[in-house]
JSON list of C-alpha atoms in Angstrom, two decimals:
[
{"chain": "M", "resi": 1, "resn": "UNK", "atom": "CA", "xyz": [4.32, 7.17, 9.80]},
{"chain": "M", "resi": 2, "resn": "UNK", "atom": "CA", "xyz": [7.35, 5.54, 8.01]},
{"chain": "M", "resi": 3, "resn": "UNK", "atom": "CA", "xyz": [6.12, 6.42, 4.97]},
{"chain": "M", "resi": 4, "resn": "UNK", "atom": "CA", "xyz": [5.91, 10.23, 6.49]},
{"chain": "M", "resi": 5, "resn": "UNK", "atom": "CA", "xyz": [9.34, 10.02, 7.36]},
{"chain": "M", "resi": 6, "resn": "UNK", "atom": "CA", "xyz": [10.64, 8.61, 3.95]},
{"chain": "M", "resi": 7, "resn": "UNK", "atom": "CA", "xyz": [8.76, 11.26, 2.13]},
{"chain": "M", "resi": 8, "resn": "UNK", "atom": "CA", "xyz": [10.79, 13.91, 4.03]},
{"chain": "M", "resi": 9, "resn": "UNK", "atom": "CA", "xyz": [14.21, 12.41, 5.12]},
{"chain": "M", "resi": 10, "resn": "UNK", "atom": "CA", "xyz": [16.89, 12.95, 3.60]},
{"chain": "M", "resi": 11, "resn": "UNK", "atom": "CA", "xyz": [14.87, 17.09, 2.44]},
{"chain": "M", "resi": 12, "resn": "UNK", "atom": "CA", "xyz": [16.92, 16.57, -0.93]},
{"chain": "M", "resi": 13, "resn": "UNK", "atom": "CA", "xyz": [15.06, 17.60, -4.14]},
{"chain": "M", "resi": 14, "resn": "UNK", "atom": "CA", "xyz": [13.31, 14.42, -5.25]},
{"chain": "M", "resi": 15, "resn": "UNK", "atom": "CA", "xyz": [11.30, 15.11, -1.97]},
{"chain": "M", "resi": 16, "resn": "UNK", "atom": "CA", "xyz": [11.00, 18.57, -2.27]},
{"chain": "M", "resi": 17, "resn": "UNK", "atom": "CA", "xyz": [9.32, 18.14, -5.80]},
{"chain": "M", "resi": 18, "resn": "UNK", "atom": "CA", "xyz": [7.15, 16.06, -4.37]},
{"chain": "M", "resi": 19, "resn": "UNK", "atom": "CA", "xyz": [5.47, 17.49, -1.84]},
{"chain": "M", "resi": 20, "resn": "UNK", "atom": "CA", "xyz": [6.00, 21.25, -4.70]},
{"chain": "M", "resi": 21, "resn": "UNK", "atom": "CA", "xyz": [3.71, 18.43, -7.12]},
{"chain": "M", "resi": 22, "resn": "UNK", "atom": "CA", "xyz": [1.26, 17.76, -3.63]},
{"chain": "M", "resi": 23, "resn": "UNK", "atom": "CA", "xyz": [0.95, 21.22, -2.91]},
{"chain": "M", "resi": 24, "resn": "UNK", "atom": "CA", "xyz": [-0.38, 22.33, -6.84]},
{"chain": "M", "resi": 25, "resn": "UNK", "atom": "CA", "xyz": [-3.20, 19.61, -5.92]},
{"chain": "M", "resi": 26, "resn": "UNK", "atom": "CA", "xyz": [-4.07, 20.37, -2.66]},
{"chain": "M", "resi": 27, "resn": "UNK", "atom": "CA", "xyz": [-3.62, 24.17, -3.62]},
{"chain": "M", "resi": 28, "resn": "UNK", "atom": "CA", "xyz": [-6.80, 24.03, -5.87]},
{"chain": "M", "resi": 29, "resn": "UNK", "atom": "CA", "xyz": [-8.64, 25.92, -7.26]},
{"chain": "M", "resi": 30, "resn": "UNK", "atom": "CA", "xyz": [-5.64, 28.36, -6.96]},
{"chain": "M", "resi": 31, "resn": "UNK", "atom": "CA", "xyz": [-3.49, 26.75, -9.65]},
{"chain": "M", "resi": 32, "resn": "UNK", "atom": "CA", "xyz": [-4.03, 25.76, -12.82]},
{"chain": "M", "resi": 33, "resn": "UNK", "atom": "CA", "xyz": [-4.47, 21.87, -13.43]},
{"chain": "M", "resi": 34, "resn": "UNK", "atom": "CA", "xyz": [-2.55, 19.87, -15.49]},
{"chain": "M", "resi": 35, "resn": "UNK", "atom": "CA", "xyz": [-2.79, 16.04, -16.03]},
{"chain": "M", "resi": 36, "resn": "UNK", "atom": "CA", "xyz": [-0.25, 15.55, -13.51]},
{"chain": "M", "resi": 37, "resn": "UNK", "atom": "CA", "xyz": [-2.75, 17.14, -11.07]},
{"chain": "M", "resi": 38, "resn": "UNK", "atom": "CA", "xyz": [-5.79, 15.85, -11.48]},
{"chain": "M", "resi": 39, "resn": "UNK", "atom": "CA", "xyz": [-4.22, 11.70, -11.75]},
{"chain": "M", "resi": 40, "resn": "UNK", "atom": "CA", "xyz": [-2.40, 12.82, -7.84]},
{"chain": "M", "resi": 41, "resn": "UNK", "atom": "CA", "xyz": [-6.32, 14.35, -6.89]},
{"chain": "M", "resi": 42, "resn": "UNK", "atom": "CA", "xyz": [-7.79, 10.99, -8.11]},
{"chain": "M", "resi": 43, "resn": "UNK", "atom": "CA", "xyz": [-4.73, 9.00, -6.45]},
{"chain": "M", "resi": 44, "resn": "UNK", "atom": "CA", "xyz": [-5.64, 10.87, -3.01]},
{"chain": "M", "resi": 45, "resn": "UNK", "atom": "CA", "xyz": [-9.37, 10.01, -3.74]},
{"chain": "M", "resi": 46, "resn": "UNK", "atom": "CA", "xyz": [-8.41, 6.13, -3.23]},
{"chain": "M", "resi": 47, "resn": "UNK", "atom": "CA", "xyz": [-6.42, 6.92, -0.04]},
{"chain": "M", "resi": 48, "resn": "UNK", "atom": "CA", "xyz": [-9.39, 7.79, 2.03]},
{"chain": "M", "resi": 49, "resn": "UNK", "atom": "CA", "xyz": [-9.56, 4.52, 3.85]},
{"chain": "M", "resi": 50, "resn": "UNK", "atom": "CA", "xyz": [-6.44, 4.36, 4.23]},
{"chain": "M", "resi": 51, "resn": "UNK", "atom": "CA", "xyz": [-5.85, 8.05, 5.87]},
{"chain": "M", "resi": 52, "resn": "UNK", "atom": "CA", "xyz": [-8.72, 7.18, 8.15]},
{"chain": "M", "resi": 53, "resn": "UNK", "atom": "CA", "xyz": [-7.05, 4.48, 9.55]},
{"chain": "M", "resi": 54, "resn": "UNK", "atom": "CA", "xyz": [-3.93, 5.97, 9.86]},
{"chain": "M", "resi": 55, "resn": "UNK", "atom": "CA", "xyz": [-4.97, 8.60, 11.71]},
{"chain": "M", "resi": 56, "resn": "UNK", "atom": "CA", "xyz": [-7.23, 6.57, 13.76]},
{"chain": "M", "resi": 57, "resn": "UNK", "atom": "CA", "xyz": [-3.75, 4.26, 14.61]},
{"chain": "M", "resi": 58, "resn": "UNK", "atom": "CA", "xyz": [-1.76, 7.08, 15.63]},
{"chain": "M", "resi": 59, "resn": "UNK", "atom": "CA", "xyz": [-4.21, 9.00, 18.11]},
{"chain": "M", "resi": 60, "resn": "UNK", "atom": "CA", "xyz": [-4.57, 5.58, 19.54]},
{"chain": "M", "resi": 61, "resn": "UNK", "atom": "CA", "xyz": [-0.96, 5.14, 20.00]},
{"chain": "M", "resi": 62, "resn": "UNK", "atom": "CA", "xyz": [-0.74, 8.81, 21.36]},
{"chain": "M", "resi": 63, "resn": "UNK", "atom": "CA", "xyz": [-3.75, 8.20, 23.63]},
{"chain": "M", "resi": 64, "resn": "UNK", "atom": "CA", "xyz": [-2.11, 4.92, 24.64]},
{"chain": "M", "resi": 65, "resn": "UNK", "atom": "CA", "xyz": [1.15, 6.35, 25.75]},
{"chain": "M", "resi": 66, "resn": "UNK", "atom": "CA", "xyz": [-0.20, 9.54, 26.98]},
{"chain": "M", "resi": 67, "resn": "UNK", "atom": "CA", "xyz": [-2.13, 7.04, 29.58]},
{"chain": "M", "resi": 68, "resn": "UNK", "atom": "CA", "xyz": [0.67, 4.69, 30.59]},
{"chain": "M", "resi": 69, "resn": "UNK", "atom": "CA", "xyz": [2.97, 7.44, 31.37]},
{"chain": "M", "resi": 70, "resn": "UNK", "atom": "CA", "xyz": [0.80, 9.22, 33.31]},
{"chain": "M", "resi": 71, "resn": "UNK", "atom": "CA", "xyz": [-0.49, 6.14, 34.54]},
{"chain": "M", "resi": 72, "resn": "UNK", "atom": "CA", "xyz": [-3.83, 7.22, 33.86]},
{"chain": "M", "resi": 73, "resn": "UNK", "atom": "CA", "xyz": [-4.66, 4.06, 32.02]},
{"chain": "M", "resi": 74, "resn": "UNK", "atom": "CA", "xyz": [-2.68, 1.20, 29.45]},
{"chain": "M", "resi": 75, "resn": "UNK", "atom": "CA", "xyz": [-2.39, 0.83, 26.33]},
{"chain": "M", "resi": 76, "resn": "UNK", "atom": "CA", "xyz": [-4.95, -1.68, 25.81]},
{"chain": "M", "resi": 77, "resn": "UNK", "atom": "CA", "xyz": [-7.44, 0.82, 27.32]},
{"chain": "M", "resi": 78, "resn": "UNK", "atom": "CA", "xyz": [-6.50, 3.90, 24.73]},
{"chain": "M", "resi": 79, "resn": "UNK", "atom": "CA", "xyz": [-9.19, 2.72, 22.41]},
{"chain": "M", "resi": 80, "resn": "UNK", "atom": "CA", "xyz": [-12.34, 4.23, 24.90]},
{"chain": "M", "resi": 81, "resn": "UNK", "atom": "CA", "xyz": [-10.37, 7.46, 24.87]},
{"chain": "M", "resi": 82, "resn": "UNK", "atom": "CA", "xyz": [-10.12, 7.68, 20.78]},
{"chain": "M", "resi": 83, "resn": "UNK", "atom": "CA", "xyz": [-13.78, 6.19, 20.56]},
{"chain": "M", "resi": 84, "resn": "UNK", "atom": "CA", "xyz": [-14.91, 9.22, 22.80]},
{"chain": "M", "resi": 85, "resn": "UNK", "atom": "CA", "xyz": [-12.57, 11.97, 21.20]},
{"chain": "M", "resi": 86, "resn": "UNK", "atom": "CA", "xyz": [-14.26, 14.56, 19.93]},
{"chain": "M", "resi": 87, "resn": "UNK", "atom": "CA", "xyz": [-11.74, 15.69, 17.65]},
{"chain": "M", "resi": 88, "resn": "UNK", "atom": "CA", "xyz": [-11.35, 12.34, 16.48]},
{"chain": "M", "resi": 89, "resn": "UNK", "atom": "CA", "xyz": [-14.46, 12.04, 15.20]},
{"chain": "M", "resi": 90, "resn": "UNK", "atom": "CA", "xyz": [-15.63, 15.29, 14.53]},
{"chain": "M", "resi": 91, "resn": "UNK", "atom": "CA", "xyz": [-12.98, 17.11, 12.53]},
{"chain": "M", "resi": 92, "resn": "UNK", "atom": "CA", "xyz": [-10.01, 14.38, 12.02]},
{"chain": "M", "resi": 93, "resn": "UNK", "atom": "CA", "xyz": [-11.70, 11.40, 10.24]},
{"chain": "M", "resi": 94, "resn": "UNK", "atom": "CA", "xyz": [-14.24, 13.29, 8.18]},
{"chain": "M", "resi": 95, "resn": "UNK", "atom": "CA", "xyz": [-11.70, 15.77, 7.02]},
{"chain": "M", "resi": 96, "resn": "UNK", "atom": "CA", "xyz": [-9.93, 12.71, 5.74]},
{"chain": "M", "resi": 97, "resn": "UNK", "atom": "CA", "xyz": [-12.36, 11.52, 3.83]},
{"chain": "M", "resi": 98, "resn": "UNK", "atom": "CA", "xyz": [-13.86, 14.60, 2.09]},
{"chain": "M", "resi": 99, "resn": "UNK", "atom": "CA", "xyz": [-10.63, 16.64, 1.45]},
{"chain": "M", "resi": 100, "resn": "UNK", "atom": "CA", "xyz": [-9.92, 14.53, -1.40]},
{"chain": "M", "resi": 101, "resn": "UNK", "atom": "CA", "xyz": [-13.44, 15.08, -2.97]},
{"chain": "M", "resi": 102, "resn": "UNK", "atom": "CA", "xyz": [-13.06, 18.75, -2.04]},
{"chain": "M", "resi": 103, "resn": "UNK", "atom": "CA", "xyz": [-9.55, 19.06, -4.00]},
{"chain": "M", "resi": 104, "resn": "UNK", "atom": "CA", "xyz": [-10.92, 16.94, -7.26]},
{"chain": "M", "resi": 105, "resn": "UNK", "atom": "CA", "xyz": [-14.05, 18.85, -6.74]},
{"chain": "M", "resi": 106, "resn": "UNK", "atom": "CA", "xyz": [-12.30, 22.51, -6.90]},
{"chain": "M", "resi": 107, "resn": "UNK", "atom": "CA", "xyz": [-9.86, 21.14, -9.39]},
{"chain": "M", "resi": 108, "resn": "UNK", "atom": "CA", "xyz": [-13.03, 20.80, -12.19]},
{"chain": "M", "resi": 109, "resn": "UNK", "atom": "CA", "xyz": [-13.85, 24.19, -10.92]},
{"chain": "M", "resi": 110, "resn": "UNK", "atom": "CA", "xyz": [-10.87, 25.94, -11.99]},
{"chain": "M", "resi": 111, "resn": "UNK", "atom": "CA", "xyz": [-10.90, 23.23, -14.93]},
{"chain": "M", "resi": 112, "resn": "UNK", "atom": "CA", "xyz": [-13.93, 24.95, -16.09]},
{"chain": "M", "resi": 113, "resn": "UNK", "atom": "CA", "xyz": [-12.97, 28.65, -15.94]},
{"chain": "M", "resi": 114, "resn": "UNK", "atom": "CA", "xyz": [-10.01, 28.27, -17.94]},
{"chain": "M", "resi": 115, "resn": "UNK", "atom": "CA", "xyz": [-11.51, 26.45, -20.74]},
{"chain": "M", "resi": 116, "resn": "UNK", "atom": "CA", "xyz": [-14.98, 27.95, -20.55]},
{"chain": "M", "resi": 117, "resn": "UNK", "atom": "CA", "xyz": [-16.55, 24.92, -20.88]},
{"chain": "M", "resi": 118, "resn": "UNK", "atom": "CA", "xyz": [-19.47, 23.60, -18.44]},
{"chain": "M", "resi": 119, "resn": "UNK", "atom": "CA", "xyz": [-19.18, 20.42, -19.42]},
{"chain": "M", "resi": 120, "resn": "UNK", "atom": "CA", "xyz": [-17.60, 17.85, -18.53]},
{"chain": "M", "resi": 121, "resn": "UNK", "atom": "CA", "xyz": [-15.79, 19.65, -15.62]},
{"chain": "M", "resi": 122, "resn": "UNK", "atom": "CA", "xyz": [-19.06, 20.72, -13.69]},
{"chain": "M", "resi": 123, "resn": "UNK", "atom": "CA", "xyz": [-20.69, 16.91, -14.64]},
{"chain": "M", "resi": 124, "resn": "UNK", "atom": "CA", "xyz": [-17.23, 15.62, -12.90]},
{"chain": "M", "resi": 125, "resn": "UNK", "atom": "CA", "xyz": [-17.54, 18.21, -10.14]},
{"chain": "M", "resi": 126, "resn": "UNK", "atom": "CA", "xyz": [-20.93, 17.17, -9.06]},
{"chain": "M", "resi": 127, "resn": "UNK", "atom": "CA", "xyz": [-19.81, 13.60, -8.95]},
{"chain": "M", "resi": 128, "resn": "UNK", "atom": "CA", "xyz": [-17.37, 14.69, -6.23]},
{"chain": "M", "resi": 129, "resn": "UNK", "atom": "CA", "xyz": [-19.53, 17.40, -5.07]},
{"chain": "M", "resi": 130, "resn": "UNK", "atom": "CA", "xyz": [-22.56, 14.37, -4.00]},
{"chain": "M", "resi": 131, "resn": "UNK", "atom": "CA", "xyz": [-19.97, 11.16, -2.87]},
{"chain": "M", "resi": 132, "resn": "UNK", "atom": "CA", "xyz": [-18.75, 14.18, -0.16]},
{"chain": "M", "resi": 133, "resn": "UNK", "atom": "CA", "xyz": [-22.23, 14.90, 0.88]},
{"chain": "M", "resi": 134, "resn": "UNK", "atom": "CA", "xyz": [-23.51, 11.46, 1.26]},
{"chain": "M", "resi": 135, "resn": "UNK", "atom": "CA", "xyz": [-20.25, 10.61, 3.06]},
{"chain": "M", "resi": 136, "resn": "UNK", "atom": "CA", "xyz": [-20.56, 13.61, 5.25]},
{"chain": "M", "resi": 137, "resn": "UNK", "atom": "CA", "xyz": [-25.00, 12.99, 6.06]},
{"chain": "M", "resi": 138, "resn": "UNK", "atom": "CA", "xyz": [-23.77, 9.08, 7.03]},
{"chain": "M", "resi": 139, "resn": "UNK", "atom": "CA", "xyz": [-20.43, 10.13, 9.69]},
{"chain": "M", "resi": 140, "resn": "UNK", "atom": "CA", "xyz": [-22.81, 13.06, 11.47]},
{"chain": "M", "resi": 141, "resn": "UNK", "atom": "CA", "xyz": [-25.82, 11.11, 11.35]},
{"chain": "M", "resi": 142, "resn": "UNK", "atom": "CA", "xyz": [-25.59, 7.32, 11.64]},
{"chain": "M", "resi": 143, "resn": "UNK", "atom": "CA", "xyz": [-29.40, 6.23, 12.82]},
{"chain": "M", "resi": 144, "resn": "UNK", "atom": "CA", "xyz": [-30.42, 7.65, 9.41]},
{"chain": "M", "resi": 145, "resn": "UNK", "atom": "CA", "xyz": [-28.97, 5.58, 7.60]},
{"chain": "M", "resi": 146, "resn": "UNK", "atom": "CA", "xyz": [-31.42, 2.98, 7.30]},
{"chain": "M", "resi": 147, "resn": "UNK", "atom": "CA", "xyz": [-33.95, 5.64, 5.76]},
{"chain": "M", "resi": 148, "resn": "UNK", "atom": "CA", "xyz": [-34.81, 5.74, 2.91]},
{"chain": "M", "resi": 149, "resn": "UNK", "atom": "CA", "xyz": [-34.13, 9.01, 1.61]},
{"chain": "M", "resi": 150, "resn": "UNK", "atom": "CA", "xyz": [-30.31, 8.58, 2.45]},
{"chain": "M", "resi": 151, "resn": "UNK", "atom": "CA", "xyz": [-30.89, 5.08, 0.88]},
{"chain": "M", "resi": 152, "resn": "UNK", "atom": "CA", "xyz": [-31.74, 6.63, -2.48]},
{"chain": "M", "resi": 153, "resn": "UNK", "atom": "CA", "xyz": [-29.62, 9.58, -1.91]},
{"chain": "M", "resi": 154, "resn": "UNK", "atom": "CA", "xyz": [-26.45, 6.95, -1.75]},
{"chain": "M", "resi": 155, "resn": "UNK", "atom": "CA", "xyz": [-27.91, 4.57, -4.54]},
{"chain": "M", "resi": 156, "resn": "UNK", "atom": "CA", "xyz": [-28.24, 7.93, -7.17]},
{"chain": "M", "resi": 157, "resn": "UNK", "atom": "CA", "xyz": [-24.44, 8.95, -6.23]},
{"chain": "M", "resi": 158, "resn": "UNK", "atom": "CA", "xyz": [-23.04, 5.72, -6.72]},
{"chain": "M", "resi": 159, "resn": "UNK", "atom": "CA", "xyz": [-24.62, 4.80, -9.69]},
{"chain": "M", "resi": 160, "resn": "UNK", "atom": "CA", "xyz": [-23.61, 8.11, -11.18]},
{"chain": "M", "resi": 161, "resn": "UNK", "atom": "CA", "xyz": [-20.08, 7.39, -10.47]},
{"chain": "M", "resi": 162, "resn": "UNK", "atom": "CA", "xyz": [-20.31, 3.82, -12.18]},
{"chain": "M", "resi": 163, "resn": "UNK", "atom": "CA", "xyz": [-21.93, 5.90, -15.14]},
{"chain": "M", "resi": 164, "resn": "UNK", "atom": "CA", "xyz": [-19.34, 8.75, -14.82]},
{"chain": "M", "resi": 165, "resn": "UNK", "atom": "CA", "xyz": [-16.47, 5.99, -14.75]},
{"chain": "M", "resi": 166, "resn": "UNK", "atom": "CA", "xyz": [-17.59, 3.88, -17.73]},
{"chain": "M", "resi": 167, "resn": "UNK", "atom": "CA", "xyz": [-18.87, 6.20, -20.07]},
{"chain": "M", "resi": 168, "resn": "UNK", "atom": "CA", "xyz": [-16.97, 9.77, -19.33]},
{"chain": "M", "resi": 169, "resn": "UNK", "atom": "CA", "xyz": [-13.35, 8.52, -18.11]},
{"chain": "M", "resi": 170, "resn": "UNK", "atom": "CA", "xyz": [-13.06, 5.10, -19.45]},
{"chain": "M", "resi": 171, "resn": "UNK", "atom": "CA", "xyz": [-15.05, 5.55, -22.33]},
{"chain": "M", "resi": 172, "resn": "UNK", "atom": "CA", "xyz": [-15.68, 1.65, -21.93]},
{"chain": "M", "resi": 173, "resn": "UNK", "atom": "CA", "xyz": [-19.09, 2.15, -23.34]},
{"chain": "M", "resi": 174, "resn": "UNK", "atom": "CA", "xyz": [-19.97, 3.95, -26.04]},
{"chain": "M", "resi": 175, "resn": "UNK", "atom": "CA", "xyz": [-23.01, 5.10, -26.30]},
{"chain": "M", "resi": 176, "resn": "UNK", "atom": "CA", "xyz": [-25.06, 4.72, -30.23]},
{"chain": "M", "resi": 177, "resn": "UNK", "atom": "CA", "xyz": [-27.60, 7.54, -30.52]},
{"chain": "M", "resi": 178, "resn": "UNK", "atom": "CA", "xyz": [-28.99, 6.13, -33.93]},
{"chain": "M", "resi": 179, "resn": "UNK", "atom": "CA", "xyz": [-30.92, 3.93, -31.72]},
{"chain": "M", "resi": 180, "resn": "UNK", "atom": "CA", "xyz": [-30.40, 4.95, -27.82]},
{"chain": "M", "resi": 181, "resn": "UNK", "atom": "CA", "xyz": [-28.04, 1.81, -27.22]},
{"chain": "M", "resi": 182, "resn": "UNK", "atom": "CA", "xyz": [-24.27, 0.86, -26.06]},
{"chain": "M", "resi": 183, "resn": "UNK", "atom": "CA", "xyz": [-22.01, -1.62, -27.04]},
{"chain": "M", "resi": 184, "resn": "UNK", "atom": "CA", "xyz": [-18.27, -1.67, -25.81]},
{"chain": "M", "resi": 185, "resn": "UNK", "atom": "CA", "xyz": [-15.97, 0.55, -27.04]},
{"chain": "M", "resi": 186, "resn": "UNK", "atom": "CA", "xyz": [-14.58, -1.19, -30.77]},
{"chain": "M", "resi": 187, "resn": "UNK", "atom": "CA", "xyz": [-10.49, 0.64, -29.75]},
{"chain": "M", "resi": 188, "resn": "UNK", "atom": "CA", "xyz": [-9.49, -1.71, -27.44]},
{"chain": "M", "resi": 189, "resn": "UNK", "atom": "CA", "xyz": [-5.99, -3.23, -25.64]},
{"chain": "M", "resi": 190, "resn": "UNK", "atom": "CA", "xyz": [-7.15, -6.73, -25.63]},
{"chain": "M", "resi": 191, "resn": "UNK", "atom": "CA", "xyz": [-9.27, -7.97, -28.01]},
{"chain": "M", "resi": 192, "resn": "UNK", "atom": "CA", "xyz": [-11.09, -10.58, -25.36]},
{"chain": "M", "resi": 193, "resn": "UNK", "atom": "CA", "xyz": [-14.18, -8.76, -24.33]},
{"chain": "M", "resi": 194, "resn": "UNK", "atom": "CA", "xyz": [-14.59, -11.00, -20.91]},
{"chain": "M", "resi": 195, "resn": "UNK", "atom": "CA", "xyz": [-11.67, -8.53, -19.31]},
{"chain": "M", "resi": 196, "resn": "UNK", "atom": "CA", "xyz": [-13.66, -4.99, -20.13]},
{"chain": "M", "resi": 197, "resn": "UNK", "atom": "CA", "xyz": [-17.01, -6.84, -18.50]},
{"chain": "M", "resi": 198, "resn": "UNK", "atom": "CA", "xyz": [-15.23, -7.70, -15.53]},
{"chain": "M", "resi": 199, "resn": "UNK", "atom": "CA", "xyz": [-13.65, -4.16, -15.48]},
{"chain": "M", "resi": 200, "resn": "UNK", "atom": "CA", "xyz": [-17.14, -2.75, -15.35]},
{"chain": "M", "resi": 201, "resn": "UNK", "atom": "CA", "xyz": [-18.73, -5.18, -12.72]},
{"chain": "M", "resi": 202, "resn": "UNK", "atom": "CA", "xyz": [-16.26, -5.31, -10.72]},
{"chain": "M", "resi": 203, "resn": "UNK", "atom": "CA", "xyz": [-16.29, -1.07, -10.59]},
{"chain": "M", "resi": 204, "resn": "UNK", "atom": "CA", "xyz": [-19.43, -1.37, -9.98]},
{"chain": "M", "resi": 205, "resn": "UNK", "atom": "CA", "xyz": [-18.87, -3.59, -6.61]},
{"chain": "M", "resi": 206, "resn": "UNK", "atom": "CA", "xyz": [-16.03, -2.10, -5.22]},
{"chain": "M", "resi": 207, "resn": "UNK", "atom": "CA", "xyz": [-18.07, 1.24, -5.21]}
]
């Protein structure tokens, strides 16, 4: 919430650009997509935790004081009410964690009508395209997620983001088709190999 209220007090223009920048990514696939664009859609990819709880935190605050001034219940007891909410839970925190997917996901779209090229844009579209729908199957339907179809279903979609992220983005890998192999990219930063490894595995964790 403070950071709500520092993005739009004082409304000079700094602010104003910024929310002018937010709107081109959130806008997609209606405008066209610069660099700018797509680094904000993967910046608002990482925030989905973090919108989650916020949202979560301020219907429980809401719900909290809504109850102690009607003396309906206190504060302490607003957490039943936000466990039960429908809206909650139905609409609030899964919007918040698959608009971010949509908006990198339409952004490739458009990506790929204005160049005319399939690939990589619709490769990096279905990487958003499957995260959202294994995200969505495990919020609506949490028994199944000991199954073993959404098992698989969420091993395949991570493992094609550690691929898309070290071989397509990073380029940390290159692939040599001579033979079928990889080694690590020779154009490197630092020239101790130890910190692209760790890069990779710890990608490959965090996932």
């Amino acid at each position: 919430s403070a950071f709500f209220l520092f993005s739009v007090l004082p409304w000079n223009t700094p602010r104003k650009s910024f929310w002018k920048v937010l709107s081109l990514t959130t806008g997609a696939p209606f405008n066209p997509v610069s660099f700018r664009d797509g680094f904000i859609g993967d910046i608002l990819t990482s925030t989905v935790r973090p919108l989650q709880d916020l949202t979560f935190t301020v219907f429980y605050l809401t719900c909290g004081l809504q109850g102690w001034w009607t003396s309906a219940f206190q504060l302490h007891s607003a957490a039943e009410a936000v466990e039960k909410s429908w809206l909650v839970h139905t609409v609030l925190l899964p919007s918040c964690m698959v608009s971010p997917l949509w908006w990198r996901f339409l952004q490739n779209l458009r990506q790929c009508y204005e160049t005319k090229q399939r690939w990589p844009y619709l490769g990096n579209a279905l990487k958003y395209l499957i995260a959202a729908e294994v995200a969505l199957f495990g919020v609506f339907n949490p028994g199944n997620k000991s199954t073993v179809v959404w098992i698989t279903c969420f091993t395949g979609a991570t493992l094609y983001q550690v691929w898309w992220d070290t071989f397509m983005d990073w380029e940390l890998f290159v692939v040599q088709w001579d033979d079928g192999s990889f080694a690590l990219r020779t154009r490197r930063l630092y020239p101790q190999k130890w910190i692209y490894m760790s890069i990779f595995f710890l990608n490959f964790l965090l996932r």
